[in-house]
Amino acid sequence: GQQLNQSPQSMFIQEGEDVSMNCTSSSIFNTWLWYKQEPGEGPVLLIALYKAGELTSNGRLTAQFGITRKDSFLNISASIPSDVGIYFCAAPRPGNTPLVFGKGTRLSVIA
Amino acid sequence: NAGVTQTPKFRVLKTGQSMTLLCAQDMNHEYMYWYRQDPGMGLRLIHYSVGEGTTAKGEVPDGYNVSRLKKQNFLLGLESAAPSQTSVYFCASSALRTGIYGYTFGSGTRLTVV
């Protein structure tokens, strides 16, 4: 249904490497949101996407709204230790119901 | 700006005890939410509110009650705590019901039930 599937579930990368993660669904969405949760904190909104095909950057982070409207992608370039955390995708469901969240991708950066 | 403030930050309860988690927001947001986060499970919605005096059930409401007596506060209650309620609890708020501009989250309450 309107579940969001994130992959990978976790990843360990070397500092300086680029990172790619994605969020997919069998449903169409009109908005995609990406959050980062640092250890011991609540999720913080990184990027919001509102149009199919849209590419939006926030520093070293770039997110894309898939053209099918069923997926979204987040890339991090030249990772650094402070990129560590859990990255969540989220999307609003029809009918004014609360956001649906993916289960997150846990990123670990090895210095 | 404080944003969303949750109290307490940590708590240990014995099975069967009760407690209330407090969430306060200073952004004049209409909509508020309670989530729990467990390893590998992501964020699961417990209850939410679309305005002062209203509450609604989310995905995992059993064992919890909520109240929204004032617009800025959203309380989550556990009447008889169980070990299965050991979790990290997050409160969030939003200006729009659709959530298209995202939610603002608090920093969480880590609850352990022994």
CSV table of C-alpha atoms in Angstrom, one decimal:
chain,number,residue,atom,x,y,z
A,1,GLY,CA,0.0,0.0,0.0
A,2,GLN,CA,1.4,3.3,1.1
A,3,GLN,CA,4.5,2.0,2.7
A,4,LEU,CA,7.9,3.5,2.0
A,5,ASN,CA,10.8,1.1,1.5
A,6,GLN,CA,14.2,2.4,2.2
A,7,SER,CA,17.5,0.8,1.1
A,8,PRO,CA,20.0,0.0,2.1
A,9,GLN,CA,19.0,-0.5,5.8
A,10,SER,CA,22.5,0.3,6.9
A,11,MET,CA,25.8,1.2,5.3
A,12,PHE,CA,29.4,1.6,6.4
A,13,ILE,CA,31.6,3.8,4.3
A,14,GLN,CA,35.0,5.4,4.4
A,15,GLU,CA,35.3,9.1,5.0
A,16,GLY,CA,35.4,10.9,1.6
A,17,GLU,CA,33.3,8.3,-0.2
A,18,ASP,CA,30.0,9.3,-1.9
A,19,VAL,CA,26.8,7.7,-0.5
A,20,SER,CA,23.5,6.9,-2.3
A,21,MET,CA,20.3,5.7,-0.8
A,22,ASN,CA,16.7,5.4,-2.0
A,23,CYS,CA,13.1,5.3,-1.0
A,24,THR,CA,10.5,3.5,-3.0
A,25,SER,CA,6.8,2.8,-2.9
A,26,SER,CA,4.1,1.2,-4.9
A,27,SER,CA,2.0,4.3,-4.5
A,28,ILE,CA,2.4,7.7,-6.1
A,29,PHE,CA,3.3,10.7,-3.9
A,30,ASN,CA,3.3,14.4,-4.7
A,31,THR,CA,5.9,15.4,-2.1
A,32,TRP,CA,9.0,13.7,-0.8
A,33,LEU,CA,10.8,14.7,2.4
A,34,TRP,CA,14.2,13.6,3.6
A,35,TYR,CA,15.2,13.8,7.3
A,36,LYS,CA,18.4,13.1,9.2
A,37,GLN,CA,18.4,11.9,12.8
A,38,GLU,CA,21.7,12.3,14.7
A,39,PRO,CA,22.4,10.0,17.7
A,40,GLY,CA,20.4,11.1,20.7
A,41,GLU,CA,18.3,13.7,18.8
A,42,GLY,CA,15.1,13.9,16.9
A,43,PRO,CA,14.8,13.9,13.1
A,44,VAL,CA,15.6,17.1,11.3
A,45,LEU,CA,14.3,18.0,7.9
A,46,LEU,CA,17.0,18.1,5.2
A,47,ILE,CA,15.3,18.5,1.9
A,48,ALA,CA,11.8,18.7,0.6
A,49,LEU,CA,10.8,17.8,-3.0
A,50,TYR,CA,7.6,18.9,-4.7
A,51,LYS,CA,7.8,18.1,-8.4
A,52,ALA,CA,8.5,14.9,-10.3
A,53,GLY,CA,12.1,15.0,-11.6
A,54,GLU,CA,13.1,17.8,-9.3
A,55,LEU,CA,16.7,17.8,-8.1
A,56,THR,CA,17.5,19.8,-4.9
A,57,SER,CA,20.7,20.3,-3.1
A,58,ASN,CA,21.6,21.2,0.5
A,59,GLY,CA,25.3,21.5,0.7
A,60,ARG,CA,26.8,18.1,0.0
A,61,LEU,CA,23.4,16.5,-0.1
A,62,THR,CA,21.4,16.1,-3.2
A,63,ALA,CA,17.9,14.6,-3.4
A,64,GLN,CA,15.8,13.7,-6.4
A,65,PHE,CA,12.1,13.2,-6.9
A,66,GLY,CA,11.7,10.2,-9.2
A,67,ILE,CA,9.9,10.8,-12.4
A,68,THR,CA,7.5,8.0,-11.7
A,69,ARG,CA,6.6,9.7,-8.4
A,70,LYS,CA,7.0,6.4,-6.7
A,71,ASP,CA,10.6,6.9,-5.5
A,72,SER,CA,13.2,9.4,-4.3
A,73,PHE,CA,16.9,9.3,-3.9
A,74,LEU,CA,19.4,11.0,-1.6
A,75,ASN,CA,23.1,11.3,-2.4
A,76,ILE,CA,25.8,12.6,-0.1
A,77,SER,CA,29.1,13.5,-1.6
A,78,ALA,CA,32.5,13.3,0.1
A,79,SER,CA,31.2,12.0,3.3
A,80,ILE,CA,32.5,13.2,6.7
A,81,PRO,CA,32.2,11.8,10.2
A,82,SER,CA,29.3,14.2,11.1
A,83,ASP,CA,27.2,12.6,8.4
A,84,VAL,CA,26.6,9.7,10.7
A,85,GLY,CA,23.0,9.1,11.6
A,86,ILE,CA,19.8,7.6,10.4
A,87,TYR,CA,18.3,9.1,7.2
A,88,PHE,CA,14.5,8.8,6.8
A,89,CYS,CA,12.3,9.5,3.8
A,90,ALA,CA,8.7,10.6,4.4
A,91,ALA,CA,5.7,11.5,2.3
A,92,PRO,CA,2.2,12.9,2.8
A,93,ARG,CA,-0.6,10.5,2.2
A,94,PRO,CA,-3.9,11.5,0.6
A,95,GLY,CA,-6.8,12.5,2.8
A,96,ASN,CA,-4.9,14.7,5.2
A,97,THR,CA,-3.6,11.8,7.2
A,98,PRO,CA,-0.2,12.0,8.9
A,99,LEU,CA,3.1,11.6,7.1
A,100,VAL,CA,4.3,8.1,6.3
A,101,PHE,CA,7.9,7.4,7.1
A,102,GLY,CA,10.4,4.9,5.8
A,103,LYS,CA,12.3,2.7,8.3
A,104,GLY,CA,15.5,4.6,7.7
A,105,THR,CA,19.0,4.0,6.4
A,106,ARG,CA,21.6,4.0,9.1
A,107,LEU,CA,24.9,5.5,7.9
A,108,SER,CA,28.2,4.9,9.6
A,109,VAL,CA,31.3,6.7,8.5
A,110,ILE,CA,34.8,5.3,9.2
A,111,ALA,CA,37.5,7.9,9.5
B,1,ASN,CA,13.5,29.5,19.4
B,2,ALA,CA,12.7,26.4,21.5
B,3,GLY,CA,10.6,24.7,18.8
B,4,VAL,CA,9.4,21.4,20.3
B,5,THR,CA,10.4,20.6,23.9
B,6,GLN,CA,9.9,17.1,25.5
B,7,THR,CA,10.1,16.3,29.1
B,8,PRO,CA,11.5,14.3,30.7
B,9,LYS,CA,14.5,13.2,28.5
B,10,PHE,CA,15.0,9.9,30.4
B,11,ARG,CA,12.9,7.8,32.6
B,12,VAL,CA,12.9,4.4,34.1
B,13,LEU,CA,9.6,2.9,35.2
B,14,LYS,CA,8.7,-0.3,36.9
B,15,THR,CA,6.1,-2.5,35.2
B,16,GLY,CA,2.6,-1.4,36.1
B,17,GLN,CA,3.6,2.2,37.0
B,18,SER,CA,2.0,5.1,35.2
B,19,MET,CA,3.6,8.3,33.8
B,20,THR,CA,2.9,11.2,31.5
B,21,LEU,CA,5.2,12.5,28.8
B,22,LEU,CA,4.9,16.2,28.1
B,23,CYS,CA,5.4,17.9,24.7
B,24,ALA,CA,5.3,21.6,24.3
B,25,GLN,CA,5.7,23.7,21.1
B,26,ASP,CA,6.0,27.4,20.7
B,27,MET,CA,5.4,27.7,17.0
B,28,ASN,CA,1.6,28.0,17.2
B,29,HIS,CA,1.2,24.8,15.2
B,30,GLU,CA,-2.2,23.3,15.0
B,31,TYR,CA,-1.1,19.6,14.5
B,32,MET,CA,0.9,17.5,16.9
B,33,TYR,CA,2.0,13.9,16.9
B,34,TRP,CA,3.5,11.2,19.1
B,35,TYR,CA,5.8,8.6,17.7
B,36,ARG,CA,7.8,5.7,19.1
B,37,GLN,CA,11.1,4.6,17.7
B,38,ASP,CA,12.4,1.0,18.1
B,39,PRO,CA,15.5,-0.5,16.5
B,40,GLY,CA,14.7,-1.6,12.9
B,41,MET,CA,11.1,-0.4,13.2
B,42,GLY,CA,11.5,3.3,12.2
B,43,LEU,CA,9.0,5.8,13.5
B,44,ARG,CA,5.6,4.5,14.4
B,45,LEU,CA,2.7,6.9,15.0
B,46,ILE,CA,1.0,6.4,18.3
B,47,HIS,CA,-1.6,9.2,18.4
B,48,TYR,CA,-2.0,12.6,16.9
B,49,SER,CA,-4.1,15.7,17.3
B,50,VAL,CA,-5.5,18.1,14.6
B,51,GLY,CA,-6.2,20.9,17.1
B,52,GLU,CA,-6.9,21.8,20.6
B,53,GLY,CA,-9.3,19.3,22.2
B,54,THR,CA,-8.9,16.7,19.5
B,55,THR,CA,-7.1,13.4,19.4
B,56,ALA,CA,-6.9,10.5,17.0
B,57,LYS,CA,-5.3,7.0,16.9
B,58,GLY,CA,-2.3,6.2,14.9
B,59,GLU,CA,-0.7,2.9,14.0
B,60,VAL,CA,0.1,1.7,17.5
B,61,PRO,CA,-2.3,3.3,20.0
B,62,ASP,CA,-2.8,0.4,22.5
B,63,GLY,CA,-1.6,1.1,26.0
B,64,TYR,CA,-1.4,4.8,25.5
B,65,ASN,CA,-3.7,7.8,26.0
B,66,VAL,CA,-3.3,11.4,25.0
B,67,SER,CA,-4.8,14.8,25.7
B,68,ARG,CA,-4.6,18.2,24.0
B,69,LEU,CA,-6.1,20.6,26.4
B,70,LYS,CA,-4.1,23.5,25.3
B,71,LYS,CA,-2.9,24.2,21.7
B,72,GLN,CA,0.8,24.3,22.6
B,73,ASN,CA,0.8,21.0,24.7
B,74,PHE,CA,0.3,17.4,23.8
B,75,LEU,CA,0.5,14.8,26.6
B,76,LEU,CA,1.1,11.1,26.2
B,77,GLY,CA,0.1,8.9,29.1
B,78,LEU,CA,1.0,5.3,30.0
B,79,GLU,CA,-1.5,4.1,32.5
B,80,SER,CA,0.2,0.8,33.3
B,81,ALA,CA,3.6,0.5,31.8
B,82,ALA,CA,4.8,-2.7,30.2
B,83,PRO,CA,8.3,-3.8,29.2
B,84,SER,CA,7.1,-3.7,25.5
B,85,GLN,CA,6.7,0.1,25.9
B,86,THR,CA,10.5,0.5,26.4
B,87,SER,CA,11.3,2.8,23.5
B,88,VAL,CA,12.3,6.3,22.5
B,89,TYR,CA,9.3,8.6,22.2
B,90,PHE,CA,9.3,11.6,19.9
B,91,CYS,CA,6.8,14.4,19.7
B,92,ALA,CA,6.4,16.4,16.5
B,93,SER,CA,4.3,19.3,15.3
B,94,SER,CA,3.3,20.9,12.0
B,95,ALA,CA,1.6,24.0,10.7
B,96,LEU,CA,-0.1,22.1,7.8
B,97,ARG,CA,-2.3,19.0,8.1
B,98,THR,CA,-0.8,17.7,4.9
B,99,GLY,CA,2.7,17.9,6.3
B,100,ILE,CA,4.1,18.9,3.0
B,101,TYR,CA,6.6,21.3,4.7
B,102,GLY,CA,7.5,18.5,7.2
B,103,TYR,CA,7.2,18.1,10.9
B,104,THR,CA,9.4,19.6,13.6
B,105,PHE,CA,10.5,17.0,16.1
B,106,GLY,CA,11.5,17.2,19.7
B,107,SER,CA,14.7,15.6,21.0
B,108,GLY,CA,13.0,12.6,22.4
B,109,THR,CA,12.2,10.8,25.7
B,110,ARG,CA,14.1,7.5,26.4
B,111,LEU,CA,11.8,5.3,28.4
B,112,THR,CA,12.8,2.0,30.0
B,113,VAL,CA,10.3,-0.2,31.7
B,114,VAL,CA,11.7,-2.9,33.9
